[in-house]
Amino acid sequence: MTPSALATSDLRALDRIVHEFAAGVADRKLDLIRKLSRARLPSARQVLAFHEALIFLRAYPDDERVLALCERLLQQFERRADLRRFKGELADSGVAGTAIGYRFYAPTASWLAQRFGPALRVDWDEFENEELLGRNLWMLALWGESSALDAKSVTAREHVTRLKGPKESDAEFLVRRMEALPMHVFARERFADELDLPLRLLPGRGTPSRSRARFATGAPVFQRTALRRERPDLSREIMRPPQAVRDVSVRVGRELVQLAREAMVTRARDLEAFMHADERDVRLVDCGDGLQFAVMGVRPERRLLLESVYGFVTLRNDVPIGYVLVSTLFRSAEVAYNVFDAYRRAEAAHVYGRALATARALFEVDTFMVPPYQLGYENDEGLSSGAWWFYQKLGFRPRAIEARRLMQKELARIRRAPKHRSSLATLEKLAAHELYFELGRPREDVLGKFPLDRIGAAITAYVARRFGADRERAALDCADETAKLVGQRAWRRLLPGERLSFERWAPLVAALPEVARWNTPDRRALGAILRAKGGRRESDGVRLIDEHARLRAALRHLVRAT
């Protein structure tokens, strides 16, 4: 047998047992891993498969020997000869030593430029908006340079090469100059998104990779028994609280936010909850058996008016294995759940149950909702994976009548023919509607049913009627009027986040005529909500909203009247 054939055989053998945990299996894994560490694998696909086995066993190690070997090989993975041979084919894989290409949103591009400026490049061959950039280069240059930018014979790429510093990359120059534009941050980001720069992060010292992603939190937990692949009883699992919830320092919060961002970058993704995460609002939730969630809120200027959005990084033995996005309001939560590819054959349902239990513990949630996109609506990956049935089998159910009828038809077909599988067309119809898991009686003021868009429409109607185009006066007048109502006359001297939240909420409060008739304690409690939504921990504001019965009633009345 040739060395290539032998390595292929060893890799297949490792793949067959990598998810098994029983007596003697660890020795077999160690033997195969040692052989593969010395082998030259004959294809990029096989190099990636070996890498994925290593990062899986780093998160789910059989024992100290497996953990130490996987850790050592992952630290050195970019030195492998076969990795260097196939690094072009392995681009965008997130493996150490390979480049990452993606059209990152402006905040992520800015973060990458700050940390890895010279390694961040524009992929000009993939850039579709060079003409748009050329027309707007004058905004990125000094006035005296503008005449040189009029030369039609010079491309935008050539202009950028001339404009940038000798030690700057083209991407670093463009990102930094767009950050300096004298306009609102949201306008700058819109301009950057319209440019849609295809960026490439070259491998280098300290650049993110999936190979070395980890956060040291404590002693490892070894996998001594079979993986939990059975579906949990969610009604019981949700009520079982985490073992511990721990606040972390700002320094540790910053490290966890960096880990979350890198986990997205190395998978060519962006997530706003991590892009705009607030290092002051980070908690570590310990669920036992090496499973933790790093829970992080977003900075005050990026928070939504009513809902509270938190991102969870799922950690298994310090390794990021997925993420959860939770939006909460009125003790309901919209939950988006993702397990990274290398870990999907492990304990996805068990981890999901612990994620819901964490949301229950932190936000007192009694109703969970899965949005259509997560189920596969306008999401080919979710559709082909059968995500809808994953949630249905866990106990989630649609409220929409047409979806319930279609679900019953499919269940009847399965009873008649157990091997029946729903077609993609059927799954697409099912995925068009939210799924719910309810611990109590169904109610209407939950995310997915409560029409939040009508809140915005009501505010628009009120402000347009009173102020027309003078939105600046509207903001100040509403804030002053609200301050008198809620006992916060010194609102201009609040902390920046609290003041911003107060200004954003004030038009809504002004549009609620009932507030003026409330008693003093209820109005002061409303003032506390306005401040808390801009405070260090946004979940404090959500809890106060949930507890304010008169505010919830006023919001329900407002959406009915709109």
Short mmCIF file of C-alpha atoms in Angstrom, two decimals, residues 180-494:
data_model
loop_
_atom_site.label_atom_id
_atom_site.label_comp_id
_atom_site.label_asym_id
_atom_site.label_seq_id
_atom_site.Cartn_x
_atom_site.Cartn_y
_atom_site.Cartn_z
CA ALA A 180 -12.92 59.43 9.06
CA LEU A 181 -15.79 60.63 6.87
CA PRO A 182 -17.59 63.56 8.59
CA MET A 183 -21.02 61.93 8.73
CA HIS A 184 -23.13 59.90 11.11
CA VAL A 185 -21.67 56.47 11.82
CA PHE A 186 -24.74 54.75 10.35
CA ALA A 187 -24.34 56.76 7.12
CA ARG A 188 -20.66 55.79 6.91
CA GLU A 189 -21.57 52.15 7.35
CA ARG A 190 -24.25 52.41 4.68
CA PHE A 191 -21.70 53.86 2.27
CA ALA A 192 -19.24 51.06 3.08
CA ASP A 193 -21.93 48.42 2.62
CA GLU A 194 -22.87 49.88 -0.76
CA LEU A 195 -19.24 49.69 -1.85
CA ASP A 196 -19.30 46.04 -0.77
CA LEU A 197 -15.53 45.64 -0.71
CA PRO A 198 -14.44 42.00 -1.10
CA LEU A 199 -11.75 41.68 1.56
CA ARG A 200 -9.09 39.05 2.07
CA LEU A 201 -7.32 38.48 5.38
CA LEU A 202 -3.96 36.90 4.71
CA PRO A 203 -2.55 34.42 7.24
CA GLY A 204 0.04 35.84 9.57
CA ARG A 205 1.22 36.06 13.13
CA GLY A 206 -1.81 36.29 15.42
CA THR A 207 -4.46 36.32 12.67
CA PRO A 208 -7.63 34.41 13.59
CA SER A 209 -7.98 30.72 12.84
CA ARG A 210 -10.26 27.90 13.87
CA SER A 211 -7.20 25.81 14.66
CA ARG A 212 -6.22 27.82 17.74
CA ALA A 213 -9.56 29.28 18.84
CA ARG A 214 -10.07 28.75 22.55
CA PHE A 215 -10.60 30.58 25.81
CA ALA A 216 -8.96 29.17 28.92
CA THR A 217 -11.53 29.03 31.74
CA GLY A 218 -10.59 26.03 33.86
CA ALA A 219 -9.83 22.33 34.09
CA PRO A 220 -10.92 20.24 31.07
CA VAL A 221 -13.79 17.78 31.22
CA PHE A 222 -13.14 14.49 29.48
CA GLN A 223 -15.72 12.56 27.48
CA ARG A 224 -15.91 9.19 29.23
CA THR A 225 -19.32 8.08 27.98
CA ALA A 226 -21.25 8.09 24.73
CA LEU A 227 -22.36 11.44 23.33
CA ARG A 228 -25.92 12.51 24.20
CA ARG A 229 -27.71 12.30 20.88
CA GLU A 230 -31.21 11.71 22.23
CA ARG A 231 -33.78 14.51 22.16
CA PRO A 232 -34.23 16.14 25.56
CA ASP A 233 -37.59 16.71 27.22
CA LEU A 234 -37.56 20.49 26.73
CA SER A 235 -40.27 21.15 29.31
CA ARG A 236 -38.01 19.66 31.98
CA GLU A 237 -34.69 20.76 30.50
CA ILE A 238 -35.65 24.43 30.31
CA MET A 239 -36.60 24.44 33.98
CA ARG A 240 -33.22 23.00 35.01
CA PRO A 241 -31.10 26.10 35.66
CA PRO A 242 -27.40 26.40 34.80
CA GLN A 243 -24.91 25.49 37.49
CA ALA A 244 -23.57 29.05 37.73
CA VAL A 245 -23.84 32.49 36.15
CA ARG A 246 -20.74 34.62 36.62
CA ASP A 247 -20.12 38.26 35.79
CA VAL A 248 -16.70 38.80 34.23
CA SER A 249 -14.39 41.78 34.33
CA VAL A 250 -14.19 44.20 31.43
CA ARG A 251 -10.81 42.70 30.51
CA VAL A 252 -12.21 39.17 30.34
CA GLY A 253 -15.30 40.50 28.58
CA ARG A 254 -13.06 42.06 25.94
CA GLU A 255 -11.28 38.72 25.41
CA LEU A 256 -14.59 36.87 25.02
CA VAL A 257 -15.91 39.45 22.57
CA GLN A 258 -12.72 39.04 20.55
CA LEU A 259 -13.19 35.26 20.60
CA ALA A 260 -16.77 35.67 19.33
CA ARG A 261 -15.73 37.98 16.50
CA GLU A 262 -12.90 35.69 15.46
CA ALA A 263 -15.26 32.70 15.48
CA MET A 264 -17.37 34.53 12.90
CA VAL A 265 -14.46 35.83 10.82
CA THR A 266 -12.91 32.36 10.48
CA ARG A 267 -16.23 31.06 9.16
CA ALA A 268 -16.73 34.00 6.76
CA ARG A 269 -19.73 35.30 8.70
CA ASP A 270 -20.86 38.45 10.47
CA LEU A 271 -23.24 38.72 13.42
CA GLU A 272 -24.34 42.13 14.66
CA ALA A 273 -24.59 40.97 18.27
CA PHE A 274 -20.86 40.20 18.19
CA MET A 275 -19.86 43.10 15.92
CA HIS A 276 -21.38 45.53 18.43
CA ALA A 277 -20.91 43.52 21.63
CA ASP A 278 -20.45 45.48 24.86
CA GLU A 279 -17.45 44.17 26.80
CA ARG A 280 -19.06 45.57 30.00
CA ASP A 281 -22.10 43.32 29.60
CA VAL A 282 -20.61 39.83 29.42
CA ARG A 283 -21.42 36.82 31.59
CA LEU A 284 -20.15 33.24 31.63
CA VAL A 285 -22.87 30.66 32.17
CA ASP A 286 -21.65 27.25 33.33
CA CYS A 287 -23.91 24.34 32.37
CA GLY A 288 -21.58 21.60 33.59
CA ASP A 289 -19.75 18.85 31.66
CA GLY A 290 -17.45 21.41 30.04
CA LEU A 291 -20.34 23.31 28.42
CA GLN A 292 -20.48 27.08 28.85
CA PHE A 293 -22.12 30.05 27.18
CA ALA A 294 -20.38 33.41 26.96
CA VAL A 295 -23.41 35.73 26.98
CA MET A 296 -22.88 39.26 25.67
CA GLY A 297 -25.17 42.21 25.13
CA VAL A 298 -24.72 45.01 22.61
CA ARG A 299 -23.51 48.57 23.15
CA PRO A 300 -26.20 51.16 24.03
CA GLU A 301 -26.03 52.96 20.67
CA ARG A 302 -26.84 49.68 18.87
CA ARG A 303 -29.71 48.52 21.05
CA LEU A 304 -33.25 48.16 19.77
CA LEU A 305 -36.01 50.27 21.22
CA LEU A 306 -38.01 47.54 22.95
CA GLU A 307 -36.38 44.14 22.46
CA SER A 308 -33.10 43.15 24.03
CA VAL A 309 -30.60 41.22 21.88
CA TYR A 310 -27.91 38.97 23.32
CA GLY A 311 -25.38 36.78 21.56
CA PHE A 312 -24.17 33.54 23.15
CA VAL A 313 -20.88 31.89 22.18
CA THR A 314 -21.20 28.18 22.90
CA LEU A 315 -18.01 26.81 24.48
CA ARG A 316 -17.13 23.16 25.01
CA ASN A 317 -13.87 22.76 26.93
CA ASP A 318 -13.04 26.38 26.06
CA VAL A 319 -13.51 25.82 22.30
CA PRO A 320 -16.22 27.79 20.43
CA ILE A 321 -18.54 25.16 18.92
CA GLY A 322 -21.45 27.39 17.89
CA TYR A 323 -23.51 30.44 18.78
CA VAL A 324 -27.01 31.43 19.85
CA LEU A 325 -28.82 34.70 19.14
CA VAL A 326 -31.57 35.59 21.61
CA SER A 327 -33.96 38.53 21.31
CA THR A 328 -36.29 38.97 24.29
CA LEU A 329 -39.37 40.99 25.17
CA PHE A 330 -42.37 40.40 27.47
CA ARG A 331 -40.83 37.13 28.73
CA SER A 332 -40.74 35.74 25.20
CA ALA A 333 -37.62 35.03 23.18
CA GLU A 334 -36.78 34.68 19.52
CA VAL A 335 -33.94 32.16 19.35
CA ALA A 336 -31.57 31.48 16.45
CA TYR A 337 -29.30 28.50 17.06
CA ASN A 338 -26.20 27.43 15.16
CA VAL A 339 -23.70 24.62 15.67
CA PHE A 340 -20.45 24.93 13.75
CA ASP A 341 -19.89 22.21 11.14
CA ALA A 342 -17.24 20.18 12.96
CA TYR A 343 -19.55 19.65 15.97
CA ARG A 344 -22.92 18.98 14.32
CA ARG A 345 -22.68 15.21 14.74
CA ALA A 346 -22.29 15.53 18.50
CA GLU A 347 -24.84 16.84 21.02
CA ALA A 348 -26.80 19.50 19.12
CA ALA A 349 -30.18 18.84 20.78
CA HIS A 350 -28.67 18.64 24.27
CA VAL A 351 -26.77 21.92 23.81
CA TYR A 352 -29.91 23.56 22.46
CA GLY A 353 -31.83 22.55 25.57
CA ARG A 354 -29.15 24.13 27.75
CA ALA A 355 -29.25 27.30 25.63
CA LEU A 356 -33.00 27.64 26.24
CA ALA A 357 -32.49 26.96 29.94
CA THR A 358 -29.90 29.76 29.99
CA ALA A 359 -32.34 32.16 28.30
CA ARG A 360 -34.98 31.15 30.84
CA ALA A 361 -32.60 31.76 33.75
CA LEU A 362 -31.34 35.14 32.51
CA PHE A 363 -34.55 36.61 31.05
CA GLU A 364 -37.38 34.64 32.76
CA VAL A 365 -38.64 33.47 29.36
CA ASP A 366 -41.77 31.30 29.17
CA THR A 367 -42.33 31.39 25.38
CA PHE A 368 -39.67 30.54 22.80
CA MET A 369 -40.02 31.31 19.10
CA VAL A 370 -37.95 30.13 16.13
CA PRO A 371 -38.08 32.60 13.19
CA PRO A 372 -38.74 31.44 9.62
CA TYR A 373 -35.17 32.03 8.41
CA GLN A 374 -33.82 29.65 11.03
CA LEU A 375 -36.30 27.05 9.79
CA GLY A 376 -35.20 27.36 6.17
CA TYR A 377 -37.32 30.19 4.78
CA GLU A 378 -35.12 31.94 2.19
CA ASN A 379 -32.28 29.89 3.70
CA ASP A 380 -31.21 26.96 1.52
CA GLU A 381 -28.89 25.51 4.16
CA GLY A 382 -31.64 25.43 6.79
CA LEU A 383 -34.10 24.02 4.29
CA SER A 384 -31.92 21.17 3.06
CA SER A 385 -30.85 20.24 6.60
CA GLY A 386 -34.47 19.65 7.62
CA ALA A 387 -34.20 22.22 10.42
CA TRP A 388 -38.00 22.49 10.67
CA TRP A 389 -38.30 18.86 11.78
CA PHE A 390 -35.43 19.26 14.27
CA TYR A 391 -37.50 21.82 16.15
CA GLN A 392 -40.82 20.04 15.65
CA LYS A 393 -39.43 16.87 17.19
CA LEU A 394 -38.28 18.89 20.19
CA GLY A 395 -41.85 20.06 20.78
CA PHE A 396 -42.09 23.33 18.84
CA ARG A 397 -45.38 23.91 17.04
CA PRO A 398 -46.67 26.45 14.51
CA ARG A 399 -49.52 28.76 15.41
CA ALA A 400 -50.49 29.51 11.81
CA ILE A 401 -53.48 27.39 10.82
CA GLU A 402 -52.15 26.50 7.36
CA ALA A 403 -48.83 25.33 8.82
CA ARG A 404 -50.60 23.22 11.46
CA ARG A 405 -52.72 21.55 8.79
CA LEU A 406 -49.70 20.82 6.63
CA MET A 407 -47.80 19.45 9.63
CA GLN A 408 -50.68 17.05 10.40
CA LYS A 409 -50.71 15.83 6.79
CA GLU A 410 -46.97 15.17 6.90
CA LEU A 411 -47.25 13.35 10.23
CA ALA A 412 -50.03 11.17 8.79
CA ARG A 413 -47.81 10.30 5.82
CA ILE A 414 -44.98 9.35 8.16
CA ARG A 415 -47.27 7.08 10.16
CA ARG A 416 -48.29 5.32 6.94
CA ALA A 417 -44.74 5.23 5.55
CA PRO A 418 -42.07 5.72 8.26
CA LYS A 419 -39.37 6.37 5.64
CA HIS A 420 -41.27 9.33 4.17
CA ARG A 421 -39.31 12.59 4.03
CA SER A 422 -40.88 15.98 3.41
CA SER A 423 -40.03 17.48 0.04
CA LEU A 424 -38.15 20.77 -0.17
CA ALA A 425 -41.34 22.42 -1.47
CA THR A 426 -43.26 21.20 1.60
CA LEU A 427 -40.48 22.27 3.97
CA GLU A 428 -40.48 25.72 2.36
CA LYS A 429 -44.21 26.09 3.07
CA LEU A 430 -43.76 24.91 6.66
CA ALA A 431 -40.75 27.19 7.23
CA ALA A 432 -42.69 30.29 6.21
CA HIS A 433 -44.25 30.43 9.71
CA GLU A 434 -42.76 30.77 13.18
CA LEU A 435 -42.57 27.82 15.56
CA TYR A 436 -43.32 28.20 19.27
CA PHE A 437 -42.53 26.34 22.46
CA GLU A 438 -44.71 27.55 25.33
CA LEU A 439 -44.29 26.69 29.00
CA GLY A 440 -47.62 28.24 29.92
CA ARG A 441 -50.83 29.22 28.20
CA PRO A 442 -50.41 30.77 24.73
CA ARG A 443 -50.59 34.55 24.67
CA GLU A 444 -50.48 37.19 21.98
CA ASP A 445 -47.92 39.65 23.39
CA VAL A 446 -44.94 37.52 22.37
CA LEU A 447 -42.28 38.04 19.75
CA GLY A 448 -43.52 36.90 16.37
CA LYS A 449 -47.11 37.82 17.24
CA PHE A 450 -46.76 41.27 18.83
CA PRO A 451 -46.62 43.72 15.87
CA LEU A 452 -43.55 45.78 16.73
CA ASP A 453 -43.71 47.58 13.40
CA ARG A 454 -46.91 49.28 14.59
CA ILE A 455 -44.98 50.85 17.46
CA GLY A 456 -42.76 52.60 14.95
CA ALA A 457 -45.79 53.58 12.86
CA ALA A 458 -47.50 55.09 15.91
CA ILE A 459 -44.41 57.14 16.76
CA THR A 460 -44.19 58.36 13.16
CA ALA A 461 -47.85 59.42 13.16
CA TYR A 462 -47.43 61.31 16.44
CA VAL A 463 -44.19 63.08 15.47
CA ALA A 464 -45.41 63.94 11.96
CA ARG A 465 -48.60 65.45 13.37
CA ARG A 466 -46.80 67.63 15.91
CA PHE A 467 -43.46 68.47 14.30
CA GLY A 468 -43.43 67.60 10.60
CA ALA A 469 -39.90 67.87 9.22
CA ASP A 470 -38.40 69.30 12.41
CA ARG A 471 -37.36 65.96 13.89
CA GLU A 472 -34.55 67.56 15.92
CA ARG A 473 -37.05 69.72 17.83
CA ALA A 474 -39.27 66.67 18.19
CA ALA A 475 -36.50 64.74 19.91
CA LEU A 476 -35.73 67.54 22.38
CA ASP A 477 -39.32 68.55 23.11
CA CYS A 478 -40.42 64.96 23.65
CA ALA A 479 -37.43 64.36 25.92
CA ASP A 480 -38.21 67.45 28.03
CA GLU A 481 -41.90 66.53 28.29
CA THR A 482 -41.09 62.92 29.16
CA ALA A 483 -38.56 64.06 31.76
CA LYS A 484 -41.28 65.95 33.62
CA LEU A 485 -43.63 62.96 33.51
CA VAL A 486 -41.16 60.39 34.81
CA GLY A 487 -39.24 62.54 37.28
CA GLN A 488 -35.99 62.78 35.31
CA ARG A 489 -35.74 66.55 34.79
CA ALA A 490 -31.92 66.31 34.76
CA TRP A 491 -31.93 63.85 31.87
CA ARG A 492 -29.25 65.80 29.99
CA ARG A 493 -26.79 64.97 32.79
CA LEU A 494 -27.34 61.22 32.60
#
